[in-house]
Tab-separated table of C-alpha atoms in Angstrom:
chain	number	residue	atom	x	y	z
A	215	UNK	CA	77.505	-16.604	15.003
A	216	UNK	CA	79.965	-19.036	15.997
A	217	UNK	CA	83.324	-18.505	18.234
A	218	UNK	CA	85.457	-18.247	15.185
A	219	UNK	CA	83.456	-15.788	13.513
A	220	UNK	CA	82.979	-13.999	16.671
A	221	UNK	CA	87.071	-14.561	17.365
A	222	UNK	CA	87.424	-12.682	14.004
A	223	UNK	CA	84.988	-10.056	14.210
A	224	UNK	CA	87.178	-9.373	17.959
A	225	UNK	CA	90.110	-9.038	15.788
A	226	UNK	CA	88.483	-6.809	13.278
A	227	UNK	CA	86.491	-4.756	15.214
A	228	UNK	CA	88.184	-4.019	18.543
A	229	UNK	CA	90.033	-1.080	17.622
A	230	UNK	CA	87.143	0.267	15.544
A	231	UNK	CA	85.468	0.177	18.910
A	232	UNK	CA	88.290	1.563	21.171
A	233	UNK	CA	88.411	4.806	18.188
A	234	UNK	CA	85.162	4.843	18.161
A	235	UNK	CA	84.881	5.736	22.153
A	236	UNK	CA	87.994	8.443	22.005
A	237	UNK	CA	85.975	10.117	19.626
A	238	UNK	CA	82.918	10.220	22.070
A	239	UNK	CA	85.692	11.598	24.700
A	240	UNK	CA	87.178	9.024	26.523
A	241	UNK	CA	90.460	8.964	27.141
A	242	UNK	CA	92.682	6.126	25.134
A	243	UNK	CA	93.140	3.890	28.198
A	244	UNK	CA	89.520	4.398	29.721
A	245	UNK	CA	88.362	3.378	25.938
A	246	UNK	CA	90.457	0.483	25.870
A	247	UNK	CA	88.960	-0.683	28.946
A	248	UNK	CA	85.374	-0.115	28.078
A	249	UNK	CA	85.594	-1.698	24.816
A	250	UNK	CA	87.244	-4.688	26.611
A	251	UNK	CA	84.155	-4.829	28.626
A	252	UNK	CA	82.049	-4.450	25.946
A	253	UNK	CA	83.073	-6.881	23.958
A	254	UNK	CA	83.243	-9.765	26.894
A	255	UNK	CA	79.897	-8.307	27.011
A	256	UNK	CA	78.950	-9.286	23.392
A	257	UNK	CA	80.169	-12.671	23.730
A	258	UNK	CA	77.860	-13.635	27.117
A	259	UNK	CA	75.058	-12.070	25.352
A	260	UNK	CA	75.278	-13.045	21.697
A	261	UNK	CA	72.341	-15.140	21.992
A	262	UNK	CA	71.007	-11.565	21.758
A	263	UNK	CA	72.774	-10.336	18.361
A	264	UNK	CA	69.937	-10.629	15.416
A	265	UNK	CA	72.032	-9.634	12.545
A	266	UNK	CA	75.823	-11.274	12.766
A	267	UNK	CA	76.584	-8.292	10.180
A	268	UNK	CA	75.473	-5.361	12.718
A	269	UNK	CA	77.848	-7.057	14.987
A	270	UNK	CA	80.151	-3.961	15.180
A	271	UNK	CA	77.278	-1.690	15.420
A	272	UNK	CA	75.982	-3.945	18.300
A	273	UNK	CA	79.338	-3.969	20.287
A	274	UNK	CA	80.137	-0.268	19.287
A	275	UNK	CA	76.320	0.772	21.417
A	276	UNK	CA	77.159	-1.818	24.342
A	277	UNK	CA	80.728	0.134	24.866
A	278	UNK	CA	78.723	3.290	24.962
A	279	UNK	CA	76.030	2.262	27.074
A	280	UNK	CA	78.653	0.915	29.601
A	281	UNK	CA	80.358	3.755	29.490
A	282	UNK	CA	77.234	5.991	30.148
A	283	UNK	CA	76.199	3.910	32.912
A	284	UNK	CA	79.769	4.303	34.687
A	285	UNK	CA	79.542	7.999	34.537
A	286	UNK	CA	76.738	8.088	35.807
A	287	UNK	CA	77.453	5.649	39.020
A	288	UNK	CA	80.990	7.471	39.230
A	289	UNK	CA	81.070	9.898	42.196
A	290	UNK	CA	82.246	13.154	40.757
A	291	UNK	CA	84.943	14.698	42.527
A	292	UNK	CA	85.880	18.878	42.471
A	293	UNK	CA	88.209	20.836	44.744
A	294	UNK	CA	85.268	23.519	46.339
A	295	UNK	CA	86.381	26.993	47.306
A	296	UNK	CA	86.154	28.437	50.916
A	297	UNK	CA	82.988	30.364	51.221
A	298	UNK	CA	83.556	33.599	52.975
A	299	UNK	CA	79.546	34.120	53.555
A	300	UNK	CA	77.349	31.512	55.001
A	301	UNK	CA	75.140	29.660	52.613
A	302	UNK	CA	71.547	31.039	51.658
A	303	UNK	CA	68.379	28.514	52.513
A	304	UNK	CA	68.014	25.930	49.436
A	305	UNK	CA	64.189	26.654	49.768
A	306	UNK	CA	64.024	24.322	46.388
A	307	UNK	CA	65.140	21.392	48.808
A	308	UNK	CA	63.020	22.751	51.550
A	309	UNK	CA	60.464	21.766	48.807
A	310	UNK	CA	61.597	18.705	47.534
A	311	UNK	CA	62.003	17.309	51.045
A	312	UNK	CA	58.196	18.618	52.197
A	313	UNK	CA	57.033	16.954	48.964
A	314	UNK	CA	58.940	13.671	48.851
A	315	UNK	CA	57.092	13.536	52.425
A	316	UNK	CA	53.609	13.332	51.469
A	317	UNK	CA	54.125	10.670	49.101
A	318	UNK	CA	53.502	6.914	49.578
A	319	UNK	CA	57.259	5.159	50.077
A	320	UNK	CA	57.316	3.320	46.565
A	321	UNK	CA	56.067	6.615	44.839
A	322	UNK	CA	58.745	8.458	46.818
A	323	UNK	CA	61.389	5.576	45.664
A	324	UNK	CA	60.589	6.102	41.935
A	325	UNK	CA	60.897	10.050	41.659
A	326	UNK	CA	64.156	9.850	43.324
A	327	UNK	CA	65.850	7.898	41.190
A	328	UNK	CA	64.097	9.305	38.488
A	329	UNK	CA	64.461	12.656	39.160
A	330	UNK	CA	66.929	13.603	41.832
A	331	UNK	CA	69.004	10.408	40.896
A	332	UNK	CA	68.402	9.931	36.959
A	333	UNK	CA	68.100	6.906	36.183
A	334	UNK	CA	66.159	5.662	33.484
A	335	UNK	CA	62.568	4.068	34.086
A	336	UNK	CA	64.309	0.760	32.794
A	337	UNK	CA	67.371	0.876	35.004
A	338	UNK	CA	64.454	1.713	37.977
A	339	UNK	CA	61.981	-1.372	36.686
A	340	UNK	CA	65.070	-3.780	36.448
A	341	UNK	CA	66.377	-2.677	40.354
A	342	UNK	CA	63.084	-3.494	42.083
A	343	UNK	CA	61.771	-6.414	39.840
A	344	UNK	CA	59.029	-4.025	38.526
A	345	UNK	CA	57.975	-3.737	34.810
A	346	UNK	CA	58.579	-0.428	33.283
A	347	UNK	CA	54.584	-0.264	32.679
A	348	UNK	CA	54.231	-0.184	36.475
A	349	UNK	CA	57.362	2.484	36.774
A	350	UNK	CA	55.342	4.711	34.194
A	351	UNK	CA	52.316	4.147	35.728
A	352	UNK	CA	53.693	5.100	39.132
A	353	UNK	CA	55.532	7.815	37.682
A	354	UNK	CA	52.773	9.468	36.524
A	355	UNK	CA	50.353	9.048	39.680
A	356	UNK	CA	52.887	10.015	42.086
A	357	UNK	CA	53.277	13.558	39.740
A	358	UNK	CA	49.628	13.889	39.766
A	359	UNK	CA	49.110	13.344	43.167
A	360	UNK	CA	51.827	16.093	44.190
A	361	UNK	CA	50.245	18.463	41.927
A	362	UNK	CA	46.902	17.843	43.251
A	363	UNK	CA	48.431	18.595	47.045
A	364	UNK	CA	50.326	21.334	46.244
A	365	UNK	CA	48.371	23.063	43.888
A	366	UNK	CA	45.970	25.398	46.082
């Protein structure tokens, strides 16, 4: 795809992509931004698009995969009431802690961003210059491993 046609499919597209994102929920300025991003995006990675006619299609999944991925790094922000009564023991976190404990530190790394922090095995693979084999992998022994401690 060349910069004209990508120029054009800009011109054509961009508001497809900013309606498309209000209709996922975004508000009309958050989807403006987004699809900005995603379509700077686009053009640094077009080495990447296989089919110049998906191009939309392409653009319109980058907008919502940025989009995901600043929700999810957003700190989210409500007013708490005043509790009258003193909080009851989170024995779940009592757990979690105890647990997250006993296993080795890169095991301990990968359920917490798995698990407590969600991220996706890619996202975790891509931070620590691990393939997502090895992520799975680790994943899987580190769940094992707890079960096999904590089972009795």
């Amino acid at each position: 795809m060349t910069r004209e046609e990508y120029g054009s499919a800009y011109k054509r597209g961009f508001n497809l992509t900013v309606r498309f994102l209000v209709s996922r929920g975004l508000s009309y300025d958050s989807a403006q931004e987004t699809a900005q991003a995603a379509w700077v995006k686009g053009w640094e990675r077009l080495s990447q698009l296989r089919d110049s006619h998906m191009v939309l299609t392409w653009m319109n999944s980058i907008a919502l995969n940025i989009h995901r991925s600043c929700v999810r790094r957003e700190p989210f922000f409500q007013a708490l009431p005043e509790l009258s009564i003193p909080p009851k023991v989170n024995l779940a976190a009592i757990d979690v802690r105890r647990i997250l404990k006993t296993c080795k530190k890169n095991d301990r790394i990968v359920l917490e961003r798995h698990y407590l922090e969600g991220y996706k095995v890619q996202e975790i693979a891509r931070a620590h210059g691990w393939s997502e084999t090895a992520v799975r992998i680790r994943l899987l022994r580190a769940r094992r491993a707890v079960g096999k401690r904590f089972a009795a």
